[in-house]
């Protein structure tokens, strides 16, 4: 068949510029930072961090106008969707990245490392996350996943002369690429079943095929396993403690919050839009992941002596809580919507409290020169404000009212208990036992900071910069506000996905 | 068209790749094993695309090839970094972080 190319008039597809404005602004600022770095070299160092922070705030402007507009936008034949869910998640990603920029300012350059490209990479990674929130197509999900992962590999290995940072980077890279390759294999099978890369088409093909087809089961197992790695769920969590310990701490905070949230977004969209009818396959799978993550994460966290490793295993346990509502999301009715809202609520609150805890760790570890639990002892004697803040964040992570984490856990338990499935009750019971175990190690760390003696008797005050103080302030206010007035966060996170008929 | 032969080839490549990632401890060999998995994916996508007579599969495969190139660039840079600092790319000897 020959086609006369000259007679084919090029039809530009309709592009909704307002809908993709946040991505365009991020792209522009990322490119600007890279250019400024190339042109002004070392002279640009004082302004790149500020540029990155301003860029992230500027990206929030089109996000607000889109939210004010309020209509769901479906673009590129359904591959890219701007709905309530994606707007809320984009806002979470941008705020988390803004706090990470505040934490990174001057920190990543310590030890004579180059700082400018770091912000370019950070913005590229955030752009991947922002795209992930809107992607409703296998190709765009894959591209968004790689766009957010590849810069993250480089950021983990940022201290290139530090062998621990190298090791963390290579471990994260190999595990990450392996997981995404396995996930891609699952995606290729899904494409084979449906003949389309669009999630909505895949959803109807899976529904038509019935769920007992082995190839569908295989595809779902591969895809869920790939994203279980990204969110560090047991048994795919083994990279997390090593990478968290070896990476620069602001990067650790970024991975623990933003990267994990992006993995959850993709998992939610794939499960609830791509194969909602195959619930008999993914519900038990996610049930096991949730129960194992909570239990193993907490058990191993109990005997950690390094605060960053403790936070890594606590993050694994929190993943178990976050993923739990999905285990009862497949029996129709409003169950998918409820689970979605619970996970989004948890992600938003978790971002604030976990970033806050990491901010305190960064400040204290800078003074004591180590992140061992023992070196944090007696912090109250020289940094009372930081100790109070850390206590708030730790108790919020443990789920004590009236802090944000309480409402997040409450939502999870409410979804599990109202699902009316026996396995939902069992998972809620597992979660309740684990909340008590988690309280033990969070409280033990807090007690050490309040009551113990300072190990080396050094009572000099900690170095505090305005950017660290504002990061702590943002996280603290959000954690407290969401706990005292949960209707605030509930208003934002009562979201639906377009394909769910929202 | 015989779809099965392509799927079988792809499944074999996938299995060899997974075995390589799990069994090998040499940085470059692990990278090559991951490439095998990605190529298994590409065979799957192209075969399904031809079978279904839609171009989606071929387009997806092109994206996979492009992104895999970027990934390997980063991976080789990291292996090189490790070699520069330690004179070895044997991952079994890298154990400064308790795993």
Coordinates of C-alpha atoms in Angstrom, one line a residue:
Chain A
X1 CA 0.0 0.0 0.0
X2 CA 1.5 3.3 -1.0
X3 CA 0.4 6.6 0.5
X4 CA 1.0 9.9 -1.2
X5 CA 2.5 11.8 1.6
X6 CA 1.9 15.2 -0.1
X7 CA -1.8 14.8 -0.1
X8 CA -1.9 13.9 3.6
X9 CA -2.6 17.2 5.5
X10 CA -1.2 17.2 9.0
X11 CA -3.9 17.5 11.5
X12 CA -2.6 18.7 14.8
X13 CA -4.4 17.0 17.6
X14 CA -6.3 19.2 20.0
X15 CA -4.1 20.1 23.0
X16 CA -5.7 21.4 26.2
X17 CA -2.9 23.8 27.2
X18 CA -4.5 24.6 30.5
X19 CA -4.7 20.9 31.4
X20 CA -1.0 20.3 30.9
X21 CA 0.1 23.8 32.2
X22 CA 1.6 22.4 35.5
X23 CA 3.9 20.0 33.6
X24 CA 4.9 22.7 31.1
X25 CA 5.9 25.1 34.0
X26 CA 7.9 22.3 35.7
X27 CA 9.7 21.5 32.4
X28 CA 10.5 25.2 31.8
X29 CA 11.9 25.7 35.3
X30 CA 13.9 22.4 35.1
X31 CA 15.4 23.5 31.8
X32 CA 16.1 27.0 33.1
X33 CA 18.0 25.6 36.1
X34 CA 20.1 23.4 33.8
X35 CA 20.9 26.4 31.6
X36 CA 21.8 28.6 34.5
X37 CA 24.1 25.9 35.8
X38 CA 25.8 25.5 32.5
X39 CA 26.2 29.3 31.9
X40 CA 27.1 30.6 35.3
X41 CA 28.7 27.4 36.8
X42 CA 29.7 27.8 40.5
X43 CA 28.5 31.4 40.6
X44 CA 24.9 30.1 40.2
X45 CA 24.9 28.1 43.4
X46 CA 23.1 30.6 45.6
X47 CA 20.2 30.9 43.2
X48 CA 19.5 27.4 42.0
X49 CA 17.9 26.2 45.2
X50 CA 15.7 29.3 45.3
X51 CA 14.8 28.9 41.6
X52 CA 13.8 25.3 42.2
X53 CA 11.6 26.3 45.2
X54 CA 10.0 29.1 43.3
X55 CA 9.5 26.9 40.3
X56 CA 7.6 24.3 42.4
X57 CA 5.5 27.1 43.9
X58 CA 4.8 28.5 40.4
X59 CA 3.7 25.1 39.3
X60 CA 1.1 25.2 42.0
X61 CA -0.6 28.2 40.3
X62 CA -2.0 26.4 37.2
X63 CA -2.9 23.6 39.6
X64 CA -5.1 26.0 41.6
X65 CA -6.7 27.4 38.5
X66 CA -7.4 23.9 37.3
X67 CA -9.0 23.1 40.7
X68 CA -11.0 26.2 40.6
X69 CA -12.2 25.3 37.1
X70 CA -13.3 21.9 38.4
X71 CA -14.0 20.1 35.2
X72 CA -12.5 16.7 34.5
X73 CA -10.2 17.0 31.5
X74 CA -9.6 13.9 29.3
X75 CA -6.7 14.4 26.9
X76 CA -4.8 12.5 24.2
X77 CA -7.6 10.0 23.6
X78 CA -7.9 9.2 27.2
X79 CA -4.2 8.6 27.9
X80 CA -3.9 11.6 30.1
X81 CA -6.6 12.7 32.6
X82 CA -6.8 15.7 34.9
X83 CA -9.4 14.8 37.6
X84 CA -9.8 15.5 41.3
X85 CA -7.6 12.5 42.2
X86 CA -4.7 13.7 40.0
X87 CA -4.9 17.3 41.1
X88 CA -4.8 16.3 44.8
X89 CA -1.8 14.0 44.2
X90 CA 0.0 16.6 42.1
X91 CA -0.4 19.1 45.0
X92 CA 1.0 16.5 47.4
X93 CA 4.0 15.8 45.2
X94 CA 4.7 19.5 44.7
X95 CA 4.5 20.4 48.4
X96 CA 6.7 17.4 49.3
X97 CA 9.3 18.4 46.7
X98 CA 9.2 21.9 48.0
X99 CA 10.0 20.7 51.5
X100 CA 12.8 18.5 50.1
X101 CA 14.3 21.5 48.3
X102 CA 14.3 23.4 51.6
X103 CA 16.0 20.4 53.3
X104 CA 18.6 20.1 50.5
X105 CA 19.6 23.7 50.3
X106 CA 23.4 23.7 51.0
X107 CA 23.2 20.2 52.5
X108 CA 23.9 18.2 49.3
X109 CA 26.9 20.4 48.6
X110 CA 28.6 19.5 51.9
X111 CA 31.9 17.7 51.3
X112 CA 32.6 19.7 48.1
X113 CA 29.9 18.1 45.9
X114 CA 28.2 19.9 43.0
X115 CA 24.8 21.1 43.9
X116 CA 23.3 22.8 40.9
X117 CA 22.4 19.7 38.8
X118 CA 20.8 18.2 41.8
X119 CA 17.8 20.6 41.5
X120 CA 17.5 19.9 37.8
X121 CA 17.3 16.2 38.5
X122 CA 14.9 16.7 41.4
X123 CA 12.5 18.7 39.2
X124 CA 12.7 16.0 36.5
X125 CA 11.8 13.4 39.0
X126 CA 8.9 15.6 40.3
X127 CA 7.8 16.0 36.7
X128 CA 7.6 12.2 36.4
X129 CA 5.4 12.0 39.5
X130 CA 3.1 14.8 38.3
X131 CA 2.7 12.9 35.0
X132 CA 2.1 9.7 36.9
X133 CA -0.9 11.2 38.7
X134 CA -2.5 11.9 35.3
X135 CA -1.4 8.8 33.3
X136 CA -4.1 6.4 32.3
X137 CA -2.3 4.5 29.7
X138 CA 0.4 1.8 29.9
X139 CA 2.9 3.8 27.8
X140 CA 2.5 7.0 29.8
X141 CA 2.6 5.2 33.1
X142 CA 5.9 3.5 32.1
X143 CA 7.4 6.7 30.8
X144 CA 6.4 8.6 34.0
X145 CA 7.8 5.8 36.2
X146 CA 11.1 5.9 34.5
X147 CA 11.2 9.7 34.4
X148 CA 10.8 9.7 38.2
X149 CA 13.1 6.8 38.8
X150 CA 16.2 7.5 36.7
X151 CA 17.0 10.9 38.3
X152 CA 16.3 9.3 41.7
X153 CA 19.0 6.7 41.1
X154 CA 21.5 9.5 40.4
X155 CA 20.5 11.5 43.4
X156 CA 21.0 8.5 45.7
X157 CA 24.6 8.1 44.4
X158 CA 25.1 11.9 44.7
X159 CA 28.2 11.7 47.0
X160 CA 30.3 10.1 44.3
X161 CA 33.5 9.8 46.4
X162 CA 31.6 8.2 49.3
X163 CA 31.5 4.4 48.8
X164 CA 28.4 4.0 50.9
X165 CA 26.5 6.4 48.6
X166 CA 27.9 4.5 45.6
X167 CA 26.7 1.2 47.0
X168 CA 23.3 2.6 47.8
X169 CA 22.9 4.0 44.3
X170 CA 23.9 0.8 42.6
X171 CA 21.7 -1.3 44.8
X172 CA 18.7 1.0 44.2
X173 CA 19.4 1.1 40.5
X174 CA 19.7 -2.7 40.0
X175 CA 16.6 -3.5 42.1
X176 CA 14.6 -0.6 40.6
X177 CA 15.4 -1.5 37.0
X178 CA 14.8 -5.2 37.6
X179 CA 11.4 -4.4 39.2
X180 CA 10.4 -2.2 36.3
X181 CA 11.5 -4.8 33.8
X182 CA 9.3 -7.4 35.5
X183 CA 6.4 -5.0 35.6
X184 CA 6.9 -4.2 31.9
X185 CA 6.6 -7.9 31.1
X186 CA 3.3 -7.9 32.9
X187 CA 2.2 -4.8 31.0
X188 CA 3.1 -6.5 27.7
X189 CA 0.8 -9.4 28.6
X190 CA -2.0 -7.0 29.5
X191 CA -1.5 -5.4 26.0
X192 CA -1.7 -8.8 24.5
X193 CA -5.0 -9.6 26.2
X194 CA -6.7 -6.4 25.2
X195 CA -4.9 -5.1 22.1
X196 CA -4.8 -1.6 23.6
X197 CA -2.5 0.2 26.0
X198 CA -5.4 2.3 27.3
X199 CA -6.3 1.3 30.9
X200 CA -10.0 1.7 30.3
X201 CA -9.9 -0.7 27.3
X202 CA -7.8 -3.1 29.3
X203 CA -10.4 -2.9 32.1
X204 CA -13.2 -3.9 29.7
X205 CA -11.1 -6.7 28.1
X206 CA -10.3 -8.2 31.5
X207 CA -13.9 -8.0 32.5
X208 CA -15.0 -9.7 29.3
X209 CA -12.3 -12.5 29.7
X210 CA -13.3 -13.3 33.2
X211 CA -10.7 -13.5 35.9
X212 CA -9.7 -17.1 35.8
X213 CA -7.5 -16.7 32.7
X214 CA -4.0 -17.7 33.8
X215 CA -2.3 -15.1 31.6
X216 CA -4.3 -12.3 33.3
X217 CA -3.3 -13.6 36.7
X218 CA 0.3 -13.7 35.7
X219 CA 0.2 -10.1 34.3
X220 CA -1.4 -8.8 37.5
X221 CA 1.1 -10.6 39.8
X222 CA 4.0 -9.1 37.8
X223 CA 2.6 -5.6 37.8
X224 CA 1.7 -5.6 41.5
X225 CA 5.1 -7.0 42.4
X226 CA 6.8 -4.3 40.3
X227 CA 5.0 -1.5 42.2
X228 CA 5.4 -3.3 45.5
X229 CA 9.1 -2.7 45.0
X230 CA 8.5 1.0 44.4
X231 CA 6.4 1.4 47.6
X232 CA 8.8 -0.9 49.5
X233 CA 6.3 -3.5 50.6
X234 CA 7.5 -6.8 52.1
X235 CA 9.0 -9.0 50.6
X236 CA 10.2 -6.4 48.1
X237 CA 11.5 -4.0 50.7
X238 CA 15.1 -5.2 51.1
X239 CA 16.6 -2.3 49.2
X240 CA 15.0 0.4 51.4
X241 CA 17.1 0.3 54.6
X242 CA 20.4 0.2 52.7
X243 CA 19.5 2.9 50.2
X244 CA 18.0 5.1 52.9
X245 CA 21.1 4.8 55.0
X246 CA 23.6 5.4 52.2
X247 CA 21.9 8.2 50.3
X248 CA 22.1 11.9 51.4
X249 CA 19.3 12.3 54.0
X250 CA 17.2 14.8 52.0
X251 CA 17.2 12.3 49.1
X252 CA 16.1 9.7 51.6
X253 CA 13.2 11.9 52.6
X254 CA 12.3 12.4 49.0
X255 CA 12.3 8.6 48.3
X256 CA 10.5 7.8 51.5
X257 CA 7.7 10.2 50.7
X258 CA 7.3 11.4 47.1
X259 CA 8.7 8.3 45.3
X260 CA 6.6 6.0 47.5
X261 CA 3.5 8.1 46.9
X262 CA 4.1 8.0 43.2
X263 CA 4.3 4.2 43.4
X264 CA 0.9 4.2 45.2
X265 CA -0.7 6.4 42.6
X266 CA 0.3 4.1 39.8
X267 CA -0.8 1.0 41.8
X268 CA -4.2 2.6 42.5
X269 CA -4.8 3.6 39.0
X270 CA -3.7 0.3 37.5
X271 CA -5.7 -1.8 40.0
X272 CA -8.9 0.3 40.1
X273 CA -9.0 1.3 36.4
X274 CA -7.0 -1.4 34.6
X275 CA -8.3 -4.6 36.2
X276 CA -11.0 -3.8 38.8
X277 CA -13.0 -6.9 38.0
X278 CA -10.1 -9.3 38.7
X279 CA -10.5 -8.7 42.4
X280 CA -10.2 -12.4 43.2
X281 CA -6.6 -12.2 42.0
X282 CA -5.3 -8.9 43.5
X283 CA -7.3 -8.7 46.7
X284 CA -5.5 -11.7 48.3
X285 CA -2.2 -10.5 46.9
X286 CA -2.5 -7.1 48.4
X287 CA -3.9 -8.6 51.7
X288 CA -0.6 -10.6 52.0
X289 CA 1.5 -7.6 51.1
X290 CA -0.3 -5.4 53.6
X291 CA -0.1 -7.9 56.5
X292 CA 3.5 -8.9 55.8
X293 CA 4.7 -5.3 55.5
X294 CA 3.1 -4.2 58.7
X295 CA 4.4 -7.1 60.7
X296 CA 7.9 -7.5 59.3
X297 CA 8.5 -3.8 59.1
X298 CA 7.6 -3.3 62.8
X299 CA 9.4 -6.4 64.0
X300 CA 12.6 -5.4 62.4
X301 CA 12.3 -1.8 63.3
X302 CA 12.2 -2.8 67.0
X303 CA 15.9 -3.7 66.9
X304 CA 17.4 -0.9 64.8
X305 CA 20.1 1.2 66.3
X306 CA 20.3 3.7 63.5
X307 CA 17.5 6.3 63.2
X308 CA 17.5 6.4 59.4
X309 CA 17.2 2.6 59.3
X310 CA 14.5 2.8 61.9
X311 CA 12.6 5.2 59.7
X312 CA 13.2 2.9 56.7
X313 CA 11.5 -0.1 58.5
X314 CA 8.8 2.2 60.0
X315 CA 8.2 3.3 56.4
X316 CA 7.8 -0.3 55.4
X317 CA 5.2 -0.8 58.1
X318 CA 3.4 2.4 57.1
X319 CA 3.3 1.0 53.6
X320 CA 1.4 -1.9 55.0
X321 CA -1.2 0.5 56.4
X322 CA -1.5 2.5 53.3
X323 CA -2.0 -0.5 51.0
X324 CA -4.4 -2.2 53.4
X325 CA -7.6 -0.5 52.1
X326 CA -7.0 -1.8 48.6
X327 CA -7.3 -5.4 50.0
X328 CA -11.1 -4.8 50.3
X329 CA -11.6 -2.5 47.3
X330 CA -12.9 -5.1 44.9
X331 CA -16.4 -6.0 45.9
X332 CA -18.2 -3.3 44.1
X333 CA -20.5 -0.7 45.5
X334 CA -18.5 2.3 46.7
X335 CA -15.7 0.2 48.1
X336 CA -13.2 1.3 45.4
X337 CA -14.0 5.0 46.1
X338 CA -13.7 4.5 49.8
X339 CA -10.4 2.7 49.6
X340 CA -9.1 5.4 47.2
X341 CA -10.0 8.2 49.6
X342 CA -8.4 6.4 52.5
X343 CA -5.1 5.8 50.7
X344 CA -5.0 9.4 49.4
X345 CA -5.7 10.7 52.9
X346 CA -2.9 8.5 54.3
X347 CA -0.4 9.6 51.6
X348 CA -1.1 13.3 52.2
X349 CA -0.7 13.1 56.0
X350 CA 2.2 10.6 55.8
X351 CA 4.1 13.1 53.6
X352 CA 3.8 15.8 56.2
X353 CA 4.8 13.8 59.2
X354 CA 7.5 11.8 57.6
X355 CA 9.2 14.8 56.0
X356 CA 9.0 16.5 59.4
X357 CA 10.7 13.6 61.1
X358 CA 13.5 13.6 58.5
X359 CA 13.9 17.3 58.8
X360 CA 14.7 16.9 62.5
X361 CA 17.0 14.0 61.8
X362 CA 18.9 16.1 59.3
X363 CA 19.4 18.9 61.8
X364 CA 20.4 16.7 64.7
X365 CA 22.6 14.4 62.7
X366 CA 24.5 17.4 61.4
X367 CA 25.4 18.4 64.9
X368 CA 26.2 15.0 66.3
X369 CA 27.8 13.7 63.1
X370 CA 26.0 10.4 63.2
X371 CA 22.4 9.1 62.8
X372 CA 22.8 6.4 65.5
X373 CA 20.0 6.3 68.0
X374 CA 22.6 6.7 70.9
X375 CA 23.8 10.0 69.5
X376 CA 20.3 11.5 69.6
X377 CA 20.1 10.9 73.4
X378 CA 19.4 14.0 75.5
X379 CA 18.6 16.2 72.6
X380 CA 16.1 18.0 74.8
X381 CA 18.9 19.5 76.8
X382 CA 20.3 21.5 73.9
X383 CA 17.4 21.6 71.3
X384 CA 14.1 21.6 73.2
X385 CA 12.1 22.9 70.2
X386 CA 13.4 20.2 67.9
X387 CA 12.7 17.5 70.5
X388 CA 9.1 18.6 70.8
X389 CA 8.8 18.7 67.0
X390 CA 10.3 15.2 66.7
X391 CA 7.9 13.9 69.4
X392 CA 5.0 15.3 67.6
X393 CA 6.1 13.7 64.3
X394 CA 6.9 10.3 65.9
X395 CA 3.5 10.2 67.8
X396 CA 1.8 11.2 64.6
X397 CA 3.5 8.3 62.8
X398 CA 2.3 6.0 65.7
X399 CA -1.2 7.3 65.2
X400 CA -1.9 9.1 68.5
X401 CA -4.8 11.6 68.5
X402 CA -5.0 14.5 68.0
X403 CA -2.2 14.4 65.5
X404 CA -2.6 13.8 61.7
X405 CA -1.5 10.2 61.7
X406 CA -4.4 9.3 63.9
X407 CA -6.9 10.4 61.3
X408 CA -5.0 8.5 58.6
X409 CA -5.1 5.3 60.5
X410 CA -8.7 5.9 61.5
X411 CA -9.7 6.1 57.8
X412 CA -7.9 2.8 57.0
X413 CA -9.6 1.0 59.9
X414 CA -13.0 2.4 58.9
X415 CA -12.6 1.2 55.4
X416 CA -11.5 -2.3 56.5
X417 CA -14.2 -2.6 59.1
X418 CA -17.1 -1.4 57.0
X419 CA -16.2 -3.6 54.0
X420 CA -18.2 -6.4 55.5
X421 CA -15.6 -9.1 54.6
X422 CA -14.2 -11.4 57.2
X423 CA -10.7 -10.9 55.8
X424 CA -11.1 -7.1 56.2
X425 CA -11.7 -7.6 60.0
X426 CA -8.6 -9.9 60.2
X427 CA -6.5 -7.3 58.5
X428 CA -7.9 -4.6 60.8
X429 CA -6.9 -6.7 63.8
X430 CA -3.4 -7.2 62.4
X431 CA -3.1 -3.5 61.9
X432 CA -4.3 -2.8 65.5
X433 CA -1.7 -5.1 67.0
X434 CA 1.0 -3.5 64.8
X435 CA 0.0 0.0 65.9
X436 CA 0.8 -1.0 69.4
X437 CA 4.2 -2.5 68.4
X438 CA 5.0 0.7 66.4
X439 CA 4.2 2.9 69.3
X440 CA 6.8 1.1 71.4
X441 CA 9.8 2.0 69.2
X442 CA 8.6 5.5 68.3
X443 CA 8.1 6.2 72.0
X444 CA 11.4 4.6 72.9
X445 CA 13.2 7.0 70.5
X446 CA 11.2 10.0 71.9
X447 CA 12.0 8.9 75.5
X448 CA 15.7 8.8 74.7
X449 CA 15.6 12.3 73.3
X450 CA 13.8 13.7 76.4
X451 CA 15.2 11.8 79.3
X452 CA 18.7 10.4 78.6
X453 CA 22.0 12.2 79.2
X454 CA 23.8 13.8 76.3
X455 CA 26.5 11.2 75.4
X456 CA 29.5 13.5 74.9
X457 CA 28.3 16.3 77.2
X458 CA 28.2 18.7 74.3
X459 CA 25.4 21.1 75.1
X460 CA 26.1 23.7 72.3
X461 CA 23.0 24.6 70.3
X462 CA 22.3 23.1 66.9
X463 CA 23.0 25.0 63.7
X464 CA 19.6 26.0 62.3
X465 CA 19.1 27.7 58.9
X466 CA 15.9 29.6 57.8
X467 CA 15.2 27.0 55.1
X468 CA 15.3 24.1 57.6
X469 CA 13.2 26.1 60.0
X470 CA 10.5 26.8 57.4
X471 CA 10.5 23.1 56.3
X472 CA 9.9 22.1 59.9
X473 CA 7.2 24.7 60.3
X474 CA 5.3 23.6 57.2
X475 CA 5.4 19.9 58.2
X476 CA 4.5 20.7 61.9
X477 CA 1.6 22.9 61.0
X478 CA 0.2 20.4 58.5
X479 CA 0.6 17.5 60.8
X480 CA -1.2 19.3 63.7
X481 CA -3.9 20.9 61.5
X482 CA -4.9 17.6 59.8
X483 CA -5.2 15.9 63.2
X484 CA -7.1 18.7 65.0
X485 CA -9.4 19.4 62.0
X486 CA -9.6 16.2 60.0
X487 CA -12.5 17.6 57.9
X488 CA -9.8 19.8 56.3
X489 CA -7.9 16.9 54.7
X490 CA -11.1 14.9 54.2
X491 CA -12.5 17.7 52.0
X492 CA -9.5 17.5 49.7
X493 CA -9.1 13.7 49.7
X494 CA -12.7 12.7 49.1
X495 CA -11.8 12.0 45.5
X496 CA -12.8 9.8 42.7
X497 CA -11.1 8.6 39.6
X498 CA -12.8 9.6 36.3
X499 CA -13.1 6.0 35.1
X500 CA -14.9 5.1 38.3
X501 CA -17.7 7.3 37.2
X502 CA -16.7 10.3 39.4
Chain B
X1 CA 0.3 -16.2 12.3
X2 CA 1.9 -18.3 15.0
X3 CA 1.9 -16.2 18.1
X4 CA 3.0 -19.0 20.4
X5 CA 6.5 -19.3 19.1
X6 CA 7.2 -15.6 19.8
X7 CA 5.7 -15.8 23.2
X8 CA 7.8 -18.9 24.0
X9 CA 11.0 -17.2 22.9
X10 CA 10.1 -14.2 25.0
X11 CA 9.3 -16.4 28.0
X12 CA 12.7 -18.2 27.7
X13 CA 14.5 -14.9 27.4
X14 CA 12.6 -13.5 30.4
X15 CA 13.6 -16.6 32.5
X16 CA 17.2 -16.4 31.5
X17 CA 17.2 -12.7 32.4
X18 CA 15.6 -13.3 35.8
X19 CA 18.1 -16.1 36.5
X20 CA 21.0 -13.9 35.5
X21 CA 19.9 -11.0 37.8
X22 CA 19.4 -13.4 40.8
X23 CA 22.5 -15.6 40.3
X24 CA 25.2 -13.2 38.9
X25 CA 27.1 -10.9 41.2
X26 CA 29.0 -9.0 38.5
X27 CA 27.6 -5.5 37.9
X28 CA 27.9 -5.6 34.1
X29 CA 26.5 -9.1 33.8
X30 CA 23.5 -8.0 35.9
X31 CA 22.9 -5.1 33.5
X32 CA 23.0 -7.5 30.6
X33 CA 20.5 -9.8 32.2
X34 CA 18.1 -6.9 32.7
X35 CA 18.5 -6.0 29.1
X36 CA 17.5 -9.6 28.2
X37 CA 14.2 -9.1 30.2
X38 CA 13.5 -5.8 28.4
X39 CA 14.1 -7.4 25.1
X40 CA 11.7 -10.2 26.0
X41 CA 9.2 -7.5 26.7
X42 CA 9.9 -6.0 23.3
X43 CA 9.4 -9.3 21.5
X44 CA 6.1 -9.7 23.3
X45 CA 4.9 -6.3 22.4
X46 CA 5.8 -6.5 18.7
X47 CA 4.3 -10.0 18.4
X48 CA 1.1 -9.0 20.1
X49 CA 1.0 -5.8 18.0
X50 CA 1.4 -7.8 14.8
X51 CA -1.2 -10.4 16.0
X52 CA -3.7 -7.7 16.9
X53 CA -2.9 -5.6 13.9
X54 CA -2.6 -2.4 16.0
X55 CA 0.5 -0.2 16.1
X56 CA 0.2 0.3 19.9
X57 CA 2.6 -2.5 20.6
X58 CA 5.3 -1.4 18.2
X59 CA 5.1 2.2 19.6
X60 CA 5.3 0.8 23.1
X61 CA 8.4 -1.2 22.1
X62 CA 10.0 1.9 20.7
X63 CA 9.4 3.7 24.0
X64 CA 10.9 0.7 25.9
X65 CA 14.0 0.8 23.7
X66 CA 14.5 4.5 24.2
X67 CA 14.0 4.5 27.9
X68 CA 16.2 1.3 28.3
X69 CA 19.0 3.2 26.6
X70 CA 18.8 6.0 29.2
X71 CA 18.7 3.4 32.0
X72 CA 21.8 1.6 30.8
X73 CA 23.6 4.9 30.5
X74 CA 22.9 5.6 34.1
X75 CA 23.7 2.0 35.1
X76 CA 27.1 1.9 33.3
X77 CA 28.0 5.3 34.9
X78 CA 27.3 3.8 38.3
X79 CA 29.3 0.7 37.7
X80 CA 32.2 2.9 36.4
X81 CA 31.9 5.0 39.6
X82 CA 32.1 1.9 41.7
X83 CA 35.1 0.6 39.8
X84 CA 36.9 3.9 40.1
X85 CA 36.5 3.9 43.9
X86 CA 37.0 0.2 44.6
X87 CA 38.8 -1.3 41.6
X88 CA 36.1 -4.1 41.5
X89 CA 32.6 -4.5 40.2
X90 CA 31.9 -7.7 42.1
X91 CA 28.8 -6.9 44.0
X92 CA 29.4 -9.8 46.5
X93 CA 32.2 -7.8 48.0
X94 CA 30.1 -4.6 48.4
X95 CA 28.7 -4.9 51.9
X96 CA 29.4 -1.6 53.7
X97 CA 25.6 -1.2 54.4
X98 CA 24.1 -4.0 56.5
X99 CA 21.7 -5.7 54.2

